[in-house]
Tab-separated table of C-alpha atoms in Angstrom:
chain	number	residue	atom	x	y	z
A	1	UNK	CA	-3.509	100.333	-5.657
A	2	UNK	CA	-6.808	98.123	-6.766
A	3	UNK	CA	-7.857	96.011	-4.253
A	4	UNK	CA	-8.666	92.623	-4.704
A	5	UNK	CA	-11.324	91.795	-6.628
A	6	UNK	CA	-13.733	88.848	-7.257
A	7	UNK	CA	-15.637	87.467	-10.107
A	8	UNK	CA	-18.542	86.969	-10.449
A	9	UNK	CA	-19.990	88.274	-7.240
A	10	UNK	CA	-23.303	86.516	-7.557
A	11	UNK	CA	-23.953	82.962	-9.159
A	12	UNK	CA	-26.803	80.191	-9.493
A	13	UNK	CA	-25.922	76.767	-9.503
A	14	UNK	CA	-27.897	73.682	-9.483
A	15	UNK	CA	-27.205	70.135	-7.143
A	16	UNK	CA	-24.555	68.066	-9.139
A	17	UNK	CA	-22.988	71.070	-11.353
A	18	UNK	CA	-19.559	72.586	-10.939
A	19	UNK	CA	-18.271	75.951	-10.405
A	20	UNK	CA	-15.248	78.096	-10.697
A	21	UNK	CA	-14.584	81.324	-8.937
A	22	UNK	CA	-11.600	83.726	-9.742
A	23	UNK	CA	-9.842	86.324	-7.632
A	24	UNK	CA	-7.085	88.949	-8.555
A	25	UNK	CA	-4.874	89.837	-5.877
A	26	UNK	CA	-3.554	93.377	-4.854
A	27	UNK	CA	-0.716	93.777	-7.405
A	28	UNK	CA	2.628	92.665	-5.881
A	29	UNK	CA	1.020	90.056	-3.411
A	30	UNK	CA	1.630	86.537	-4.294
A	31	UNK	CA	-0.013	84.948	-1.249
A	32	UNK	CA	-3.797	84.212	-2.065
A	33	UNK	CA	-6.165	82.615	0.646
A	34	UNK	CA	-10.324	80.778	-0.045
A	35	UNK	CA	-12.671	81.297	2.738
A	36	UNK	CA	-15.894	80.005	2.872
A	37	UNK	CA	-18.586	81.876	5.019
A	38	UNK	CA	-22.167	80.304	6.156
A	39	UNK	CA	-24.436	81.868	8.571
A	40	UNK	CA	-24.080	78.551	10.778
A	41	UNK	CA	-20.147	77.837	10.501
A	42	UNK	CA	-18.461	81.453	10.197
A	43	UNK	CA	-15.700	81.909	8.086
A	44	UNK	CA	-13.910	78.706	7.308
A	45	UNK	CA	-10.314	78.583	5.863
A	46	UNK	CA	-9.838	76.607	2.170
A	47	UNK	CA	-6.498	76.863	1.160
A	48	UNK	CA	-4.179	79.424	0.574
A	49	UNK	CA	-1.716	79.333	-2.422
A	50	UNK	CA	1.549	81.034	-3.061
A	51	UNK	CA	3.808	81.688	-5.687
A	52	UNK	CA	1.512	79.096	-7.890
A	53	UNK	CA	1.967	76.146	-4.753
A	54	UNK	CA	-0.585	75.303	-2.179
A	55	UNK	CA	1.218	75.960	1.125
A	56	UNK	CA	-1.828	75.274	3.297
A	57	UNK	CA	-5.115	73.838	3.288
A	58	UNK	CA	-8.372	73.648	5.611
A	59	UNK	CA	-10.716	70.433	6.210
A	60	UNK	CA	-13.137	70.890	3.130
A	61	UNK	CA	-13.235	67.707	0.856
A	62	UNK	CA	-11.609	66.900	-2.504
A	63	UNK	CA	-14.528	68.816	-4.322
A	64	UNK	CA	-13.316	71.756	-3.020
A	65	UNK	CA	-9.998	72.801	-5.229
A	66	UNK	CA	-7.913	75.388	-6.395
A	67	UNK	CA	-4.706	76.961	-8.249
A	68	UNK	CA	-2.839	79.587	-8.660
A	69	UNK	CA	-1.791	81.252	-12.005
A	70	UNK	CA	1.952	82.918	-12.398
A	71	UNK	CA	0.511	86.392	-12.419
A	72	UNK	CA	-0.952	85.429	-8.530
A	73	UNK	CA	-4.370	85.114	-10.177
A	74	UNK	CA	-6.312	82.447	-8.369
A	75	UNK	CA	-9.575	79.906	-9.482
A	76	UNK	CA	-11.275	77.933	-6.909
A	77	UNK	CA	-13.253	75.205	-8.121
A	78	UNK	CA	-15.990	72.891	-6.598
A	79	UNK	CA	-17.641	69.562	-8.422
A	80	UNK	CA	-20.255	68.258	-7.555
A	81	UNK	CA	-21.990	70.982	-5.950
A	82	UNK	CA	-24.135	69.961	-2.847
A	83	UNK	CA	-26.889	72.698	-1.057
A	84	UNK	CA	-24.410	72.956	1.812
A	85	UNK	CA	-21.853	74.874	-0.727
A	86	UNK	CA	-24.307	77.525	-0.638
A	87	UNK	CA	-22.256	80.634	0.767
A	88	UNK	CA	-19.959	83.630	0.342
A	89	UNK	CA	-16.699	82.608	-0.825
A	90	UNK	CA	-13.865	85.154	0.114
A	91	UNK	CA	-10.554	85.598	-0.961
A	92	UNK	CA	-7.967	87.681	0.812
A	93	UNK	CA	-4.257	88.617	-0.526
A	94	UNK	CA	-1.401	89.133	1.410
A	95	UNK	CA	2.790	89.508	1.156
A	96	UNK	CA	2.617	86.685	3.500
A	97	UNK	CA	6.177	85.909	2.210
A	98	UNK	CA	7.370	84.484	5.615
A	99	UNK	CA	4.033	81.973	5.477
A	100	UNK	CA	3.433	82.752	9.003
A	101	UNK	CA	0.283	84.832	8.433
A	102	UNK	CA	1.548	87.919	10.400
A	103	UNK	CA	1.018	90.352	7.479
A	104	UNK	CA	-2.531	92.117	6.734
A	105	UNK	CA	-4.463	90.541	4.812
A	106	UNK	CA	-6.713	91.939	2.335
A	107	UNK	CA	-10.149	90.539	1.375
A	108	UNK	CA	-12.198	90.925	-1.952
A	109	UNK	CA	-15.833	91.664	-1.536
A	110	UNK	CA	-16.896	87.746	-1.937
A	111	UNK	CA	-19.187	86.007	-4.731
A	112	UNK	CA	-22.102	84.830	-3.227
A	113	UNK	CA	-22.860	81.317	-4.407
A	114	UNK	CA	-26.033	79.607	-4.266
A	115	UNK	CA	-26.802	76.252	-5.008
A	116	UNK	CA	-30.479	75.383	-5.459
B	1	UNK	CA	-14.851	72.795	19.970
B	2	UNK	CA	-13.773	76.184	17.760
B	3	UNK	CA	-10.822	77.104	19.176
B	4	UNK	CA	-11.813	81.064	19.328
B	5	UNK	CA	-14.801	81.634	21.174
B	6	UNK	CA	-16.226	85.212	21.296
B	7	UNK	CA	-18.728	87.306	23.321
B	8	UNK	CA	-21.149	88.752	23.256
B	9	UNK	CA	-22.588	86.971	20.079
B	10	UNK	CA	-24.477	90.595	19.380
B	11	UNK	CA	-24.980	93.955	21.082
B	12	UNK	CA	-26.735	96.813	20.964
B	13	UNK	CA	-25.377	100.386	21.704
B	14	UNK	CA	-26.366	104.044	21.746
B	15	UNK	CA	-23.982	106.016	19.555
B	16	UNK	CA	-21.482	107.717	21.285
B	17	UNK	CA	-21.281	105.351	23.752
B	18	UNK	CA	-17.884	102.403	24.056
B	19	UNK	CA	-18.167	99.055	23.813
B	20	UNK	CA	-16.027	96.178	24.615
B	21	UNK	CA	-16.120	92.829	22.694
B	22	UNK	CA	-14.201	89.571	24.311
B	23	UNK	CA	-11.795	86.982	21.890
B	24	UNK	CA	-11.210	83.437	24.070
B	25	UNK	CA	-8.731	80.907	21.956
B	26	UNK	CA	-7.361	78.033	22.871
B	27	UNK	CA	-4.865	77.992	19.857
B	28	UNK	CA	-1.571	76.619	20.975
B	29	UNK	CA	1.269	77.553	20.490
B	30	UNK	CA	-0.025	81.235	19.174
B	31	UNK	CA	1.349	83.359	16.798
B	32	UNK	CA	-0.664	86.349	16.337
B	33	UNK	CA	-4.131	87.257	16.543
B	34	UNK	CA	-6.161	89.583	14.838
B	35	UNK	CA	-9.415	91.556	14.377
B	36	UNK	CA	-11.558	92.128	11.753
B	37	UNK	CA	-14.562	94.733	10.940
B	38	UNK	CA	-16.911	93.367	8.621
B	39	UNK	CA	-20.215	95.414	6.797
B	40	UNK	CA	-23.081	93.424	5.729
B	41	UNK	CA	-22.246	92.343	2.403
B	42	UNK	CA	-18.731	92.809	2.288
B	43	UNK	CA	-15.458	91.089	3.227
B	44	UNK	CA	-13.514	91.513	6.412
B	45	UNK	CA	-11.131	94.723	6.715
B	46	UNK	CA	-8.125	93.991	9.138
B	47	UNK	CA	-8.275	96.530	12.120
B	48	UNK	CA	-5.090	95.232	14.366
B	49	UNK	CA	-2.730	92.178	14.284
B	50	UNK	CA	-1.139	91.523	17.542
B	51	UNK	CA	2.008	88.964	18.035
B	52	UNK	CA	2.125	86.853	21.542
B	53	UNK	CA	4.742	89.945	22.597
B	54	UNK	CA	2.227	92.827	22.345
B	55	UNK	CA	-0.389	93.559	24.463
B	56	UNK	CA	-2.393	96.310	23.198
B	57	UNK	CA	-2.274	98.342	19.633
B	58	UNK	CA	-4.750	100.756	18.376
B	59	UNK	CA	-6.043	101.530	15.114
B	60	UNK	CA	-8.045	104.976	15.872
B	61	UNK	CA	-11.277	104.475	18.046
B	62	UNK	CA	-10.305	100.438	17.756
B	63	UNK	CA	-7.923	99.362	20.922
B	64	UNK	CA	-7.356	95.823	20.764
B	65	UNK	CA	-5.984	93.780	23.908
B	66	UNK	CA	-4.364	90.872	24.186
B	67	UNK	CA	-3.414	88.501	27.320
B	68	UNK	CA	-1.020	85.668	25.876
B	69	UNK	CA	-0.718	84.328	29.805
B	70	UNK	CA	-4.432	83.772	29.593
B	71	UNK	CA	-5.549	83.468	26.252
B	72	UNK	CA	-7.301	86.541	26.311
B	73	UNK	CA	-8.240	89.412	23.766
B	74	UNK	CA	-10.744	91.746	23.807
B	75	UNK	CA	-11.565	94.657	21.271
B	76	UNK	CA	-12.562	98.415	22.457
B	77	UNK	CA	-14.732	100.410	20.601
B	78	UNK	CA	-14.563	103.959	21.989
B	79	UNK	CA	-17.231	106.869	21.255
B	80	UNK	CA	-19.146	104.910	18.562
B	81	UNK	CA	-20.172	105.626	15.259
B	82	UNK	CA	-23.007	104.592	13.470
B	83	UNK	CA	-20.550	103.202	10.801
B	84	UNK	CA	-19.571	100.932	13.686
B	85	UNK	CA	-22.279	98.729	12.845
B	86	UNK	CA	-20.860	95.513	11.770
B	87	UNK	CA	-19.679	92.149	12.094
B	88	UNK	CA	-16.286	91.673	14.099
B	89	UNK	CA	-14.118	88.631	14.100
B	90	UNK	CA	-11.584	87.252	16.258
B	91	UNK	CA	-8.736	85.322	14.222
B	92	UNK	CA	-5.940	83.154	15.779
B	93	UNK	CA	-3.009	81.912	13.478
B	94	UNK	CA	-1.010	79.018	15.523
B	95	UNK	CA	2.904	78.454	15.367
B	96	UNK	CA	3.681	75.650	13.482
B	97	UNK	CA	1.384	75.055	10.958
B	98	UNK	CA	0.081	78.609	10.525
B	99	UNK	CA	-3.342	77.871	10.362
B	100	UNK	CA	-6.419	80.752	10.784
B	101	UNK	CA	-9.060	79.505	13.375
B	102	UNK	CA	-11.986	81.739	13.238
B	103	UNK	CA	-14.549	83.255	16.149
B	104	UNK	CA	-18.286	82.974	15.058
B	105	UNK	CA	-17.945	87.257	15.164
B	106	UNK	CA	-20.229	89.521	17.736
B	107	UNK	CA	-22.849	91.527	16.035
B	108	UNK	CA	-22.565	95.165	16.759
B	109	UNK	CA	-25.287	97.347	16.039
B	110	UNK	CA	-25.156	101.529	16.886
B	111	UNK	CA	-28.222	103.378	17.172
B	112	UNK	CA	-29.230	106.906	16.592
């Protein structure tokens, strides 16, 4: 099976622009999770989205946003983009069926974003 | 306060050697917790997932603890491997709303 994969992996944005940021799934899993990761906060949890519904989200603000296509594909988007959005922005697939996070979840290899 | 503290934040061992890296949470009530490896410039690979019922599982040199009682895990590297250079992060789902709350990571770095 592919594993999950992330595009682009590297981008350049300026203060005030926008950005969106796509991730494919492993095929069959319809459970797709955002993760921000900073030097100074770790790995932070977005959202996660399954079966084309957000089913959880994280404390980022409204800039920060997502969906989730009927093929599992998955866009995160952030407006407005501030030099604190500078990071690596993960996604990770799972089954995850049950919602209760006890299946493995499988992370893409990022897209490093950085705002300047 | 981050509800998953880990220690040390970074170590340095001789290959060969075994290491042990601690996971404190505070998540409540717990569903499972989990460890991850993570190479520079890469994302996290899953090594175990423990449920508040088990209390150790093993994924080759990788033997993960966990103390529900006392909100305890800890992760045991055995024999290292240069490869066993990495990031690794502690990850605590809760009950009811699911939720991930992640550990800063400790820094492990093997040497020659």
């Amino acid at each position: 099976k592919a594993g999950v994969t992330q595009t682009p992996r590297y981008l350049i944005k300026t203060r005030g622009q926008q950005v969106t940021l796509s991730c494919s799934p492993i095929s069959g899993h319809r459970s797709v999770s955002w993760y921000q990761q900073t030097p100074g906060q770790g790995l932070q949890f977005l959202f996660e989205y399954f079966s084309e519904t957000q089913r959880n989200k994280g404390n980022f603000p409204g800039r920060f946003s997502g969906r989730q296509f009927s093929n599992s594909r998955s866009e995160m988007n952030v407006s407005t983009l501030e030099l604190g959005d500078s990071a690596l922005y993960l996604c990770a697939s799972s089954s995850n069926i049950a919602g209760d996070n006890t299946d493995t979840q499988y992370f893409g290899p990022g897209t490093r974003l950085t705002v300047l | 306060k981050n509800q998953v503290e880990q220690s040390p934040q970074s170590l340095i061992i001789l290959e060969g050697k075994n290491c042990t890296l601690q996971c404190n949470y505070t998540v409540s009530p717990f569903s499972n917790l989990r460890w991850y490896k993570q190479d520079t410039g890469r994302g996290p690979v899953s090594l175990t997932i423990m449920t508040f019922s088990e209390n150790t599982k093993s994924n080759g040199r990788y033997t993960a603890t966990l103390d529900a009682d006392t909100k305890q895990s800890s992760l045991h590297i055995t024999a290292s491997q240069l490869s066993d250079s990495a990031s690794y992060i502690c990850v605590v789902s809760g009950l009811n709303d699911y939720k991930l709350s992640f550990g800063a990571g400790t820094t492990v770095t093997v040497r020659a």
